[in-house]
mmCIF file of C-alpha atoms in Angstrom:
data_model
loop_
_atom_site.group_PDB
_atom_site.id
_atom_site.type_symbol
_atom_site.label_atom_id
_atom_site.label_comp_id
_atom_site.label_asym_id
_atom_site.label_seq_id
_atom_site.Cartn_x
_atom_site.Cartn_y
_atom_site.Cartn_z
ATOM 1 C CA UNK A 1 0.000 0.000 0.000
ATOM 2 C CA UNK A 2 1.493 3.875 -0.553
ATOM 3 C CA UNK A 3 2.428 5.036 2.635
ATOM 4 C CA UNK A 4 -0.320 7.846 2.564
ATOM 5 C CA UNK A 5 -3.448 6.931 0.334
ATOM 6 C CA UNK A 6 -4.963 10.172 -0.937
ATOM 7 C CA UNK A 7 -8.129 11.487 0.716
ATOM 8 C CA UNK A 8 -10.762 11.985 -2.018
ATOM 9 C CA UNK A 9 -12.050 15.397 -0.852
ATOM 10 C CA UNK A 10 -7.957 16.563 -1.834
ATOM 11 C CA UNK A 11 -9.126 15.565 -5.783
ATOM 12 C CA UNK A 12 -11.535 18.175 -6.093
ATOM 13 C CA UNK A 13 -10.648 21.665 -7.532
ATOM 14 C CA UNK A 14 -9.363 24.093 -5.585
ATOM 15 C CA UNK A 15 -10.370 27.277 -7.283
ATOM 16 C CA UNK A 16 -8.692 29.900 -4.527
ATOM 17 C CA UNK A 17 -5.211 28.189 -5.504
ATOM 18 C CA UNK A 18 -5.319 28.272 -9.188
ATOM 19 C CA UNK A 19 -5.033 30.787 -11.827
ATOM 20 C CA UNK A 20 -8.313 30.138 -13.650
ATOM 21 C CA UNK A 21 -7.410 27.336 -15.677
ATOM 22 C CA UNK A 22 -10.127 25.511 -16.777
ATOM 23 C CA UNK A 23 -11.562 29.091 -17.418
ATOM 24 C CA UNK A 24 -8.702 29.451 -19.678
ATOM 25 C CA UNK A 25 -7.021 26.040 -21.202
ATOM 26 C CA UNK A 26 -10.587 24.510 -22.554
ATOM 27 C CA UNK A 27 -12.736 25.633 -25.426
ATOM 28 C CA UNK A 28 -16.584 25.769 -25.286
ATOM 29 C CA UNK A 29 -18.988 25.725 -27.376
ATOM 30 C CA UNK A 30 -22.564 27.999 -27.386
ATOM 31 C CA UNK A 31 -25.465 25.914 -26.638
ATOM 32 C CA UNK A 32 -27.280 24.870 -24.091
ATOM 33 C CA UNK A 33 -24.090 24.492 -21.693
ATOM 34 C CA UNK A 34 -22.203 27.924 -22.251
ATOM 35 C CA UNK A 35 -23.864 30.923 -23.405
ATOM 36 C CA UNK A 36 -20.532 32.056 -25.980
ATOM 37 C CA UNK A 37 -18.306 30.407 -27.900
ATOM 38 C CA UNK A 38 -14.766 30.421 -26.475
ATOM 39 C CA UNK A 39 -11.349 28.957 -27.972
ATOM 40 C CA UNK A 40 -9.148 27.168 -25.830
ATOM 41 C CA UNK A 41 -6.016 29.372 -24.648
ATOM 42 C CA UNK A 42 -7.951 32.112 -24.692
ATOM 43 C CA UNK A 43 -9.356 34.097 -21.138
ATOM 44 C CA UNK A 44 -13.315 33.600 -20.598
ATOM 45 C CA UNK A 45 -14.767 36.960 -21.063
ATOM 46 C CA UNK A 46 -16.584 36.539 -17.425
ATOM 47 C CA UNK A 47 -12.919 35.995 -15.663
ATOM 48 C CA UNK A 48 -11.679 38.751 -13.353
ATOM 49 C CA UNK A 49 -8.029 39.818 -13.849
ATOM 50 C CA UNK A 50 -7.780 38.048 -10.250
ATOM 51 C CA UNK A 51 -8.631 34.532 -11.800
ATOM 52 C CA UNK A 52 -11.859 34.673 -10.181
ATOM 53 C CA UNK A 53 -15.368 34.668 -12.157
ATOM 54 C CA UNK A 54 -17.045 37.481 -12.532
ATOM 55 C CA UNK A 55 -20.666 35.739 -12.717
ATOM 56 C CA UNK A 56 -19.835 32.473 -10.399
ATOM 57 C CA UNK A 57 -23.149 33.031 -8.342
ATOM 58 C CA UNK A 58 -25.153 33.289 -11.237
ATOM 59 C CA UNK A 59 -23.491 31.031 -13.845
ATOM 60 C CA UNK A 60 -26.533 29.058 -14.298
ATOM 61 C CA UNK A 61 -29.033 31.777 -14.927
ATOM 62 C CA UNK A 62 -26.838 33.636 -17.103
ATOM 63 C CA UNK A 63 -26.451 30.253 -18.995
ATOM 64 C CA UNK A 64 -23.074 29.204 -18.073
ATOM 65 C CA UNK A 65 -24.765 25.773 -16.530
ATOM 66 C CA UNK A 66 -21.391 23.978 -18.269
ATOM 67 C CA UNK A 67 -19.283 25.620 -15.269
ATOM 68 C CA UNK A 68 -21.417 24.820 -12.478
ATOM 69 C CA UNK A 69 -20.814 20.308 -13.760
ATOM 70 C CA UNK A 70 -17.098 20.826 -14.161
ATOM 71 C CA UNK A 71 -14.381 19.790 -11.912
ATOM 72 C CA UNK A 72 -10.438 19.288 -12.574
ATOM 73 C CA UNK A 73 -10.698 16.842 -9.371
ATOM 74 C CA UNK A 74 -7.484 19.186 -7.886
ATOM 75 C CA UNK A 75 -5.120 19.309 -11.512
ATOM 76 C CA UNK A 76 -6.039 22.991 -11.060
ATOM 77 C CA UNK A 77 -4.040 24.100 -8.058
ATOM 78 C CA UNK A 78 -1.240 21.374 -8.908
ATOM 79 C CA UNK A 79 -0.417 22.891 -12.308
ATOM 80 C CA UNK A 80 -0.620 26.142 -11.067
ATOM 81 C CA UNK A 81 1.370 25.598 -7.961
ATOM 82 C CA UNK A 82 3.746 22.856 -8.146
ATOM 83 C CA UNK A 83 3.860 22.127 -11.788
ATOM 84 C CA UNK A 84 4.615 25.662 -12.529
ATOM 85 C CA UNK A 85 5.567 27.128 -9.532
ATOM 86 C CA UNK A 86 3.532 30.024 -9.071
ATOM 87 C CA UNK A 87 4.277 31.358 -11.975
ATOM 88 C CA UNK A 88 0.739 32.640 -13.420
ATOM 89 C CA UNK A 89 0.114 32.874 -16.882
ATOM 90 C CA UNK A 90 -0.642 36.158 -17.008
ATOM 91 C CA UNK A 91 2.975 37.327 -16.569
ATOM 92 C CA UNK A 92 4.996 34.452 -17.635
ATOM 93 C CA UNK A 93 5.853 34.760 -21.583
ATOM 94 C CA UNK A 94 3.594 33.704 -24.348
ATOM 95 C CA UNK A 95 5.774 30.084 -24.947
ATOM 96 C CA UNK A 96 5.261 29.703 -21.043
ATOM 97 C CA UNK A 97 1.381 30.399 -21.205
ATOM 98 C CA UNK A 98 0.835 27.785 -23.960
ATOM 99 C CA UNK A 99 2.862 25.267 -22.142
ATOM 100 C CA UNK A 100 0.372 25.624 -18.713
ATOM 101 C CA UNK A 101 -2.687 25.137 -20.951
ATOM 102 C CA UNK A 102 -1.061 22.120 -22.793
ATOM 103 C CA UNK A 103 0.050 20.387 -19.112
ATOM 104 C CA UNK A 104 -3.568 21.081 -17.600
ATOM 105 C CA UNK A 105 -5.769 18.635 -19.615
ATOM 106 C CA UNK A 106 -3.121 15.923 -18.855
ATOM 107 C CA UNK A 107 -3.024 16.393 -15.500
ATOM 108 C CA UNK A 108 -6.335 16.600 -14.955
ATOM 109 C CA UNK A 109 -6.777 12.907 -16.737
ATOM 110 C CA UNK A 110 -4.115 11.581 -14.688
ATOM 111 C CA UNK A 111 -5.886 13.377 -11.391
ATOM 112 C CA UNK A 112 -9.272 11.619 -12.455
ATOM 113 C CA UNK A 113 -7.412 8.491 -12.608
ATOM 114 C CA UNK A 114 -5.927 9.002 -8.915
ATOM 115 C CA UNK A 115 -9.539 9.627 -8.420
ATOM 116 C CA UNK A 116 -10.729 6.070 -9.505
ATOM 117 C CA UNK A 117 -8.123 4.371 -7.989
ATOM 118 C CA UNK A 118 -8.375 6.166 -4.649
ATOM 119 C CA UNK A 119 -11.780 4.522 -4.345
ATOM 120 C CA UNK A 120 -10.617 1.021 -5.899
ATOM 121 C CA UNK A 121 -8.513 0.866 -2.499
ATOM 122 C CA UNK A 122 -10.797 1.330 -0.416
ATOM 123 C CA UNK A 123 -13.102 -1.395 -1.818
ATOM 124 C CA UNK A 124 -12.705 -4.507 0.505
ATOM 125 C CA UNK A 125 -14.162 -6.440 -2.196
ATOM 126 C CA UNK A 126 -11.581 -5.523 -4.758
ATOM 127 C CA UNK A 127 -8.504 -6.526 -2.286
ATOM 128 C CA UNK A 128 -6.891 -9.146 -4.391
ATOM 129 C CA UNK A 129 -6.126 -6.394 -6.672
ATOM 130 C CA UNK A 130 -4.873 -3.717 -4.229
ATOM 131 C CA UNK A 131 -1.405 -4.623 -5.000
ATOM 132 C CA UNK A 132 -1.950 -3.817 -8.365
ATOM 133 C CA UNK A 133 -3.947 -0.516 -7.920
ATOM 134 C CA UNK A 134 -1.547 0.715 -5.376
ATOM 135 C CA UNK A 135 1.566 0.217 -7.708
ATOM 136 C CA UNK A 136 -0.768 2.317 -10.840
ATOM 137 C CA UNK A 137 -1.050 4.902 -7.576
ATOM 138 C CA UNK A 138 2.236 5.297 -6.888
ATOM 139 C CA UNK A 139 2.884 5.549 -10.479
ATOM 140 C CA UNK A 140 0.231 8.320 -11.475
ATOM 141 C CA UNK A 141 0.913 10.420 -8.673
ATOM 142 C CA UNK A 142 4.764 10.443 -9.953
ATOM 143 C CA UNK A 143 3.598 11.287 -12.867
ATOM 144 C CA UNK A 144 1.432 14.484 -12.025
ATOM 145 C CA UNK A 145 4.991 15.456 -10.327
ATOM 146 C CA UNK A 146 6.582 15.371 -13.677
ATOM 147 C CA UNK A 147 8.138 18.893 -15.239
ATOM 148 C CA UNK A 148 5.831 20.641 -17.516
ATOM 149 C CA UNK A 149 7.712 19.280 -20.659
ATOM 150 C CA UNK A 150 7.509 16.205 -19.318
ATOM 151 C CA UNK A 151 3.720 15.770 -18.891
ATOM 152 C CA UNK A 152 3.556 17.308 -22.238
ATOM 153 C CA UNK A 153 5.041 14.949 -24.119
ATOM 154 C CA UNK A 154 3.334 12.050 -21.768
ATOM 155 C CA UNK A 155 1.146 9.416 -23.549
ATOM 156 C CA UNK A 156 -1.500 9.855 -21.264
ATOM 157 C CA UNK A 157 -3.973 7.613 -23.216
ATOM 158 C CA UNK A 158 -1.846 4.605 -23.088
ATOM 159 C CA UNK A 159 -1.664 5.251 -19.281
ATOM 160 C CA UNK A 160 -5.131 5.306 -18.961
ATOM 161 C CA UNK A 161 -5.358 1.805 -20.638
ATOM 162 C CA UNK A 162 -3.066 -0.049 -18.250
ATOM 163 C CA UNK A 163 -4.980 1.518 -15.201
ATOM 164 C CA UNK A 164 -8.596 0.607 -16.717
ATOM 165 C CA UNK A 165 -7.508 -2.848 -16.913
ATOM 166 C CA UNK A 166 -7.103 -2.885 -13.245
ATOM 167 C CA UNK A 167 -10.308 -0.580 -12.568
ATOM 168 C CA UNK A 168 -12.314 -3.320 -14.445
ATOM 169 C CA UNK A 169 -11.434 -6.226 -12.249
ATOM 170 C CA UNK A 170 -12.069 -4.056 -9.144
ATOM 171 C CA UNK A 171 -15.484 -3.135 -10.684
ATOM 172 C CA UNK A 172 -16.068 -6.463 -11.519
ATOM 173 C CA UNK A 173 -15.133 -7.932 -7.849
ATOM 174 C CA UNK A 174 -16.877 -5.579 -6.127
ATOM 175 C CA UNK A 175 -19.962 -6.060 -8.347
ATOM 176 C CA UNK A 176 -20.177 -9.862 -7.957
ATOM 177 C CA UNK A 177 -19.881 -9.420 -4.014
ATOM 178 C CA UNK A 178 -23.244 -6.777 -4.579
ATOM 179 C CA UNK A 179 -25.288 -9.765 -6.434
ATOM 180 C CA UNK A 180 -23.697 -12.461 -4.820
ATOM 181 C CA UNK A 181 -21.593 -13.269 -8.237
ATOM 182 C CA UNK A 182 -24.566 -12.509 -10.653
ATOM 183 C CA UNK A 183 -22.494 -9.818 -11.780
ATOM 184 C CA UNK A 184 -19.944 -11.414 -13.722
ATOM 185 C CA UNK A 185 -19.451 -10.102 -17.304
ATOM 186 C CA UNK A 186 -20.529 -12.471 -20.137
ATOM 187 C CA UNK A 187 -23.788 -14.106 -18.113
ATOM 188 C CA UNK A 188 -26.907 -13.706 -17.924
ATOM 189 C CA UNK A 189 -29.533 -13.141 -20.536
ATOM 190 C CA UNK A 190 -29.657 -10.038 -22.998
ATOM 191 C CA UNK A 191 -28.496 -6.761 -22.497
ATOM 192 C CA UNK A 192 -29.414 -3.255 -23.701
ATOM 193 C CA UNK A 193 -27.609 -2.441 -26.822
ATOM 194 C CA UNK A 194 -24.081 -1.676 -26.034
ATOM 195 C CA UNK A 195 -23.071 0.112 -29.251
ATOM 196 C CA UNK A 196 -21.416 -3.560 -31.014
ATOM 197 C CA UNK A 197 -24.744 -4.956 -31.525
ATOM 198 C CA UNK A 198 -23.320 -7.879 -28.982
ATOM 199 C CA UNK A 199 -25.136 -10.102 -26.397
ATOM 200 C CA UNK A 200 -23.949 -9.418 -22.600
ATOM 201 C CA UNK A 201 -25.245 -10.159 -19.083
ATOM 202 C CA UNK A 202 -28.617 -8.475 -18.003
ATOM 203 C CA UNK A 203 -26.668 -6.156 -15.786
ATOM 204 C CA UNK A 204 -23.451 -5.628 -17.766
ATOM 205 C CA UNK A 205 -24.481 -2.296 -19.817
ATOM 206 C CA UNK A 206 -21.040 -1.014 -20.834
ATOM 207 C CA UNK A 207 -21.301 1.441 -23.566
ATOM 208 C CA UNK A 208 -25.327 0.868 -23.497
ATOM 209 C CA UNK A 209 -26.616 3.608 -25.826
ATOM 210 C CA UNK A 210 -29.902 4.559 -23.242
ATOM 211 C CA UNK A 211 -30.273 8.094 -24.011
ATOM 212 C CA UNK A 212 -33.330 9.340 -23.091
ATOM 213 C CA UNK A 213 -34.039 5.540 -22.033
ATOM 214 C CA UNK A 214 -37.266 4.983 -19.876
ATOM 215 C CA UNK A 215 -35.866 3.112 -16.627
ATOM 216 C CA UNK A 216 -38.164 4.631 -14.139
ATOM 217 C CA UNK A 217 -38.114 2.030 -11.292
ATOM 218 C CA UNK A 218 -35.465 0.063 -13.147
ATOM 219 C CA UNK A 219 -33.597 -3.331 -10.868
ATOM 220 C CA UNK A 220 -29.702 -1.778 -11.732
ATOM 221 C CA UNK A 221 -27.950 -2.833 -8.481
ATOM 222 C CA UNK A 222 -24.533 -4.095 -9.159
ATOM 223 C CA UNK A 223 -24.955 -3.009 -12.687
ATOM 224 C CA UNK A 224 -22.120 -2.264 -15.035
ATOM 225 C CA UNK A 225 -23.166 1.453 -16.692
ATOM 226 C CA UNK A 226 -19.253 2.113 -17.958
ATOM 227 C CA UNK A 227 -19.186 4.455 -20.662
ATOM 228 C CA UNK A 228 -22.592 3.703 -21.250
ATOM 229 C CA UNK A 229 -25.052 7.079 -22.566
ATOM 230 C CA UNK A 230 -27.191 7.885 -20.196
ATOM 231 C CA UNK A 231 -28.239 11.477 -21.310
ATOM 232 C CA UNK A 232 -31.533 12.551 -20.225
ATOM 233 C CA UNK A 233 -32.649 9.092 -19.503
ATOM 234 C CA UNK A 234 -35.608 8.706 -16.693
ATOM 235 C CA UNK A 235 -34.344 6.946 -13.859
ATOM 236 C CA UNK A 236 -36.668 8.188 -11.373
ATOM 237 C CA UNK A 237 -36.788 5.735 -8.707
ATOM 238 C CA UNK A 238 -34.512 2.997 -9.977
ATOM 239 C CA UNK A 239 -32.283 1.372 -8.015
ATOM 240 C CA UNK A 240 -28.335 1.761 -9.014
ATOM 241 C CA UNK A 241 -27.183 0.722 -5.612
ATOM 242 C CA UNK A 242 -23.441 -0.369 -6.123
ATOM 243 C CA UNK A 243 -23.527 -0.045 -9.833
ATOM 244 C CA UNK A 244 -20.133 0.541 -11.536
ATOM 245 C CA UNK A 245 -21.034 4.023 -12.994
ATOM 246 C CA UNK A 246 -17.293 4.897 -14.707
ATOM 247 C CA UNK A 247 -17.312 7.045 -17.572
ATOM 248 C CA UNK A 248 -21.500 7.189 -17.692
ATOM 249 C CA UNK A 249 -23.090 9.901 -18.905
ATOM 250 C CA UNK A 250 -25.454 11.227 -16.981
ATOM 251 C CA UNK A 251 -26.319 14.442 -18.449
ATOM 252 C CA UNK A 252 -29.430 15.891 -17.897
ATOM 253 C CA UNK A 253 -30.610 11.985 -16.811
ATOM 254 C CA UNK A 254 -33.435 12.275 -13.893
ATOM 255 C CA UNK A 255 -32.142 10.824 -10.815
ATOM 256 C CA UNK A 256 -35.052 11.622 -8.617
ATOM 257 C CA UNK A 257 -35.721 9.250 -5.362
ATOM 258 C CA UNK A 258 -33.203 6.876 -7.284
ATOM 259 C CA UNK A 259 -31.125 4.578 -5.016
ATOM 260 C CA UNK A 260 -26.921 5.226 -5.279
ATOM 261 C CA UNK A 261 -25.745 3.949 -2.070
ATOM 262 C CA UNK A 262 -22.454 2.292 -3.183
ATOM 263 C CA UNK A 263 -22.487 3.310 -5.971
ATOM 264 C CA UNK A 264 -18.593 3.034 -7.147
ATOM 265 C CA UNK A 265 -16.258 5.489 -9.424
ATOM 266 C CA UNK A 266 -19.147 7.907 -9.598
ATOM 267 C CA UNK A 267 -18.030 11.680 -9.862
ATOM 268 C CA UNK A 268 -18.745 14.804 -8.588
ATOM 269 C CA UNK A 269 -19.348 16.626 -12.351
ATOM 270 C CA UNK A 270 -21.512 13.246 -13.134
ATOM 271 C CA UNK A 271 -23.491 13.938 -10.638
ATOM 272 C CA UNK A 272 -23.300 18.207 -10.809
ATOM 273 C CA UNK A 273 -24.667 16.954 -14.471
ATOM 274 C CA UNK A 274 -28.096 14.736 -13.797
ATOM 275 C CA UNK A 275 -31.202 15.942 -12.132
ATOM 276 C CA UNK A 276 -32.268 15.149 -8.712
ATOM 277 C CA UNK A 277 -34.132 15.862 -5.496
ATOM 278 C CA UNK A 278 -34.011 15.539 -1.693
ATOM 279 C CA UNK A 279 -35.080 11.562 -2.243
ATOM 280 C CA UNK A 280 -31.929 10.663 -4.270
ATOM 281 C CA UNK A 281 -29.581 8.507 -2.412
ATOM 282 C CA UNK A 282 -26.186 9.224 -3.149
ATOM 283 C CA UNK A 283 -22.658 7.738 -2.059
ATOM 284 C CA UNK A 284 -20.138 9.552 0.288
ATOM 285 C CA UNK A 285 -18.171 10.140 -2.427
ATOM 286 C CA UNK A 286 -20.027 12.714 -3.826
ATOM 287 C CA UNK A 287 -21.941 15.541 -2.785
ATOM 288 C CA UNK A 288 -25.901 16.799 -3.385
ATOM 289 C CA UNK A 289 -25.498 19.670 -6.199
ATOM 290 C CA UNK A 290 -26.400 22.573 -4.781
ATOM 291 C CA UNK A 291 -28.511 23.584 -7.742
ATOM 292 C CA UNK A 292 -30.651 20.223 -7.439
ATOM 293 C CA UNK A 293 -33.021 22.325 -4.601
ATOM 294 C CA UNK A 294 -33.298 25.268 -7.130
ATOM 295 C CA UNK A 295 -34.428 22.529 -9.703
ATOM 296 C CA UNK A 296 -36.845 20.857 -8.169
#
């Protein structure tokens, strides 16, 4: 195990020690998520010479909603303070600017991944691969430590592909001890369609293509949903209690009086992204969106 496990509150963003990043590095589109189009590398109109945002109590009404589901799960304050040094972007050179915006995005993929496997630890179910996951820890975290040329030129992707094979088996352990082994990939009768036309277990809905999908009530405990499209889809009521949820979309998917307890590798900006109301049951992990109340 790595002598100190991060705590996953630390993988959040840290907006007070970073120099606007996010509101900087990324590119957005106008539509129903940001209310201007914006290249990435260049300033969001709405940010303060301070790094701060100008409209951050009001981002959803003035139809900045994309903000409000975004988090760099801490690659924020790390680019901006150890990666770099201090040094904002502002008054570095040009070269030095471009460089920050380039390391961000990789750092905040490596982050989500310390994310994941943060949470793989502490599954008791998923112990005969703690060896593993605390090794692709240890490794990650060096990573994010690299110098900014460094995590430039980093094949992050491939990365990501050696970790996810771990992630899956602690999914995959962790679901069979939910449903008692039920869980397994490959059993079962037919699943939704999982983008490959293929046949998989009822519960193993990687990929699934179930936007706008009618699952009020739905029986999803220990469920795979990796990567599966989940946008807008009703789950009102269903139960996703220790579902592997990796990678889902869940925009605009209604989560009212669903069931999440245990839910595993399920994400603050997943959940900042569905709909849902005092009765939705959520894991520790993740917090109740402030702007669920304001929906309802």
């Amino acid at each position: 195990m790595p002598d100190q496990i991060p705590d996953l509150a630390e993988l959040r963003g840290d907006c007070a020690q970073c120099f606007g990043l996010c509101c900087v590095a990324l590119p957005f589109t106008a539509g129903a998520d940001f209310a201007i189009d914006k290249p990435a590398g260049k300033p969001c109109s709405n940010l303060r010479e301070d790094h701060r945002c100008g409209i951050h109590a009001g981002l959803r009404e003035k139809g900045f909603a994309g903000c409000t589901v975004y988090d760099c799960f801490g690659a924020g304050q790390k680019v901006s303070r150890l990666t770099f040094g201090g040094q904002d972007w502002r008054t570095g050179s040009g070269e030095r600017a471009r460089l920050m915006f380039e390391v961000f995005p990789v750092v905040r993929q490596l982050h989500e991944l310390l994310r994941y496997l943060t949470e793989a630890l502490g599954m008791e179910a998923a112990r005969p691969v703690h060896a593993g996951l605390s090794e692709a820890l240890e490794r990650t975290e060096l990573l994010t430590r690299g110098t900014p040329e460094e995590l430039a030129g980093l094949d992050v992707a491939a990365h990501r592909q050696e970790v996810n094979v771990l992630l899956l088996r602690a999914g995959e352990l962790a679901r069979a001890g939910a449903t008692g082994g039920a869980a397994q990939t490959g059993k079962g009768g037919k699943a939704g369609k999982n983008g490959k036309g293929g046949k998989r277990g009822a519960k193993d809905r990687r990929g699934a293509d179930l936007i706008g999908a009618r699952l009020r009530g739905a029986d999803l405990r220990g469920a795979s949903l990796r990567g599966a499209y989940l946008i807008a889809a009703d789950l009102t009521g269903a139960d996703l209690r220790e579902a592997d949820m990796i990678g889902a979309d869940l925009r605009d998917a209604d989560l009212t009086d669903a069931d999440l307890t245990g839910a595993f590798f399920l994400t603050q900006p997943q959940v900042n992204a569905a709909r849902g109301n005092a009765g939705t049951r959520l894991p520790e992990t993740v917090t109740r969106p402030g702007h669920w109340a304001a929906d309802d």
